[in-house]
Short mmCIF file of C-alpha atoms in Angstrom, two decimals:
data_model
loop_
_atom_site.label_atom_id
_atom_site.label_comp_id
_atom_site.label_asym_id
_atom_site.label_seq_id
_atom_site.Cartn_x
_atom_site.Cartn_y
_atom_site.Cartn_z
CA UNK A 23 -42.22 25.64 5.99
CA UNK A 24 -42.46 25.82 9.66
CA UNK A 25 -45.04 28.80 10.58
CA UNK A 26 -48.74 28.61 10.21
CA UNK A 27 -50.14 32.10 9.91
CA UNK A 28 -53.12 32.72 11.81
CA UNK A 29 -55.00 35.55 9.79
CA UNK A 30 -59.16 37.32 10.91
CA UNK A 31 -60.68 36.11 7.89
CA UNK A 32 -64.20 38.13 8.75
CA UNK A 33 -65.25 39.88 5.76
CA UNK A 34 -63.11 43.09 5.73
CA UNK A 35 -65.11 46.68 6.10
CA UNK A 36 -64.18 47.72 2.41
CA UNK A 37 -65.93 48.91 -0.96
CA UNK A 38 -63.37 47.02 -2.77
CA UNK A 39 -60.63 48.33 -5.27
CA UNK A 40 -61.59 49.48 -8.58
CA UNK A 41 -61.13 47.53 -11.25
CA UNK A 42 -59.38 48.79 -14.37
CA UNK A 43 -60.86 46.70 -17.37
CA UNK A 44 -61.20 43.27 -17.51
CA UNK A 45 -57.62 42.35 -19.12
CA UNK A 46 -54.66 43.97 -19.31
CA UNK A 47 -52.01 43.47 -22.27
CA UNK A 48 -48.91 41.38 -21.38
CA UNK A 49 -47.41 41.99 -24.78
CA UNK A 50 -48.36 45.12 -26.59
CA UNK A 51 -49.92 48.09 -24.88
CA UNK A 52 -53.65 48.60 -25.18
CA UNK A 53 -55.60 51.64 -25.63
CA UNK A 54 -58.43 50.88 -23.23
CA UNK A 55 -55.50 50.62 -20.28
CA UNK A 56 -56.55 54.62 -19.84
CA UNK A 57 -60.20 52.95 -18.53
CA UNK A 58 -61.64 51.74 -15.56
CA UNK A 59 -64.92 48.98 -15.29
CA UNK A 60 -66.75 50.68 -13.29
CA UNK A 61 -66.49 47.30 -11.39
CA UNK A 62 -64.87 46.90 -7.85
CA UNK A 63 -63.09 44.09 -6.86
CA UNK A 64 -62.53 42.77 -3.02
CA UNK A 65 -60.09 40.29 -2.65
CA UNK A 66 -61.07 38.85 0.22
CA UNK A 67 -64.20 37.42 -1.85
CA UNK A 68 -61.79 36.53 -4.72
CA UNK A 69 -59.17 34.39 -2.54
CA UNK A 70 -61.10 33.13 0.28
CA UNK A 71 -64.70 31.01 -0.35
CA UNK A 72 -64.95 29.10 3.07
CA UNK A 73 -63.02 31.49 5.92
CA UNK A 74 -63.66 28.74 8.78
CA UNK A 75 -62.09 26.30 6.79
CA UNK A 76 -59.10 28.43 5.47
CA UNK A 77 -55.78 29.44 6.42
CA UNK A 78 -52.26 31.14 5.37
CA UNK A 79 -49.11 29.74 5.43
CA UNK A 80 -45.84 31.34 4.15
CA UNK A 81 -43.67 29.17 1.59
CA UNK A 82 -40.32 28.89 2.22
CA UNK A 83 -38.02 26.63 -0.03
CA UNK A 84 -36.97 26.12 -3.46
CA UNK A 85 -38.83 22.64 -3.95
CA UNK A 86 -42.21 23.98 -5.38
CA UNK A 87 -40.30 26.42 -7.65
CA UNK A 88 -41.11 28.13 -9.99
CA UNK A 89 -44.53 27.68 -9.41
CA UNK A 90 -44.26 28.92 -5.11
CA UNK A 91 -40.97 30.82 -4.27
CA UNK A 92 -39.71 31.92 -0.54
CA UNK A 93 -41.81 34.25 0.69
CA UNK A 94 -45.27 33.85 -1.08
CA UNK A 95 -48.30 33.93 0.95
CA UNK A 96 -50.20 30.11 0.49
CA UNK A 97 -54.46 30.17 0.93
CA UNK A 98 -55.38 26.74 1.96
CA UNK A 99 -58.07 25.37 2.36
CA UNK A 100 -58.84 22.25 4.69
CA UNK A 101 -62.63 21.75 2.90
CA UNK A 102 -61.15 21.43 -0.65
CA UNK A 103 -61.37 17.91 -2.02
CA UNK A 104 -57.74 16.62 -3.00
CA UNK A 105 -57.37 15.38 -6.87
CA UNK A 106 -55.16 14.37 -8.88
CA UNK A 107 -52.29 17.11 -9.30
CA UNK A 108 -53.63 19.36 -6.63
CA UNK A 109 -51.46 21.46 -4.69
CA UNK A 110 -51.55 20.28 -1.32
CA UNK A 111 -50.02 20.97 2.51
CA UNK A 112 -48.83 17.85 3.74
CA UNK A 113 -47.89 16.76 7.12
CA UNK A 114 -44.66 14.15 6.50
CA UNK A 115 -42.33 13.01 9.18
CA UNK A 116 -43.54 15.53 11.50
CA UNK A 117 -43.04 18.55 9.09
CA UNK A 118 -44.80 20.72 6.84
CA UNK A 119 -44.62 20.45 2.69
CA UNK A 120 -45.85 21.78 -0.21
CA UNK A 121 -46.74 19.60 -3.15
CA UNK A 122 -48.00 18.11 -6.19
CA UNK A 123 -50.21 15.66 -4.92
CA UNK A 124 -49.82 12.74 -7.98
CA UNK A 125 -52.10 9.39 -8.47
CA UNK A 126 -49.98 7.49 -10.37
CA UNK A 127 -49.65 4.02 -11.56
CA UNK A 128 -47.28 2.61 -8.93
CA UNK A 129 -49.25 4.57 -6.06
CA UNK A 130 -49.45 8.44 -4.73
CA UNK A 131 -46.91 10.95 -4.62
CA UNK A 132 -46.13 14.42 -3.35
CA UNK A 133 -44.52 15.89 -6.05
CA UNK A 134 -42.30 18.51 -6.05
CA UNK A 135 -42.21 21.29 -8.80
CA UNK A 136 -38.42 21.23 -8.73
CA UNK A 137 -36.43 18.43 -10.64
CA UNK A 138 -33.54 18.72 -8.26
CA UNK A 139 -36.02 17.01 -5.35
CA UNK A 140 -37.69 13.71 -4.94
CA UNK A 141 -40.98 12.27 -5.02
CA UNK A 142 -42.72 11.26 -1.35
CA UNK A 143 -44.76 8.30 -1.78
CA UNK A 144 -47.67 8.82 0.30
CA UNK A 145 -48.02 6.73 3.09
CA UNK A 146 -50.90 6.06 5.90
CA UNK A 147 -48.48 8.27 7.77
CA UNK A 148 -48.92 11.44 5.64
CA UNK A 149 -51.70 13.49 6.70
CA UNK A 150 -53.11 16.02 3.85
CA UNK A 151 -54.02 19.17 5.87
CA UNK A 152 -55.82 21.16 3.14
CA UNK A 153 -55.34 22.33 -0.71
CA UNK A 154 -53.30 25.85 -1.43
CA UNK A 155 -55.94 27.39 -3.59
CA UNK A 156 -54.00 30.55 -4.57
CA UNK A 157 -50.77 31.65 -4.23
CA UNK A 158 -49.75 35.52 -2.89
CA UNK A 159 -46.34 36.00 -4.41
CA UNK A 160 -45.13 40.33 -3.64
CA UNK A 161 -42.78 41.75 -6.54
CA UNK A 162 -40.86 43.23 -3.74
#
């Protein structure tokens, strides 16, 4: 991942987009699928709690997969505290990654989501630049 996005994160001029119900069937189809809330939903409230502190990235690799594929749209955040197992943006050997961030017994680890690829132990070198709090990924 090379390319930070820089994105207006000012709250947008909109009503919102209605919202159908409150779940929608994965396996069998439901009968209330035919009606709407009532509620609107704004996804600019949903995905982004602290604008000055957040920003987009797009992913690009197959280490994080299946979880982030090529393409998806990353919201991090730089006020999030890191935990155990967060997904973080990582600045390592002067280039951007996406990981697990792991605690574990012999030390801390970026992690990827992809057997194929190695563990980074984290070093005083490795600068955490914010947690990916959601994850934009386009059917298309």
């Amino acid at each position: 991942m090379q390319k930070l996005m820089h994105v207006d994160l000012s709250r947008p001029n909109s009503e919102g987009i209605k919202l159908a119900i409150e779940t929608v069937s994965c396996g069998f189809p439901s009968p209330a699928v035919d009606y709407f809330s009532g509620e609107t939903l704004n996804l600019h409230d949903l995905l982004i709690q602290r604008p000055t502190a957040t920003f987009f990235a797009r992913a690009e690799g197959d280490s994080m997969f299946p979880l982030i594929r090529t393409g998806d749209l990353l919201i991090i955040d730089r006020s999030v505290t890191v935990k155990n197992n967060s997904v973080v943006l990582a600045e390592v050997d002067g280039g951007h990654v996406v990981k697990h961030y792991r605690v574990l017994e012999h030390g801390i680890f970026l992690c990827p989501e992809n057997a194929d690829y190695e563990p980074t132990r984290v070093t005083q070198d490795v600068v955490i630049c914010g947690v990916v709090t959601s994850v934009v990924h386009s059917f298309r």
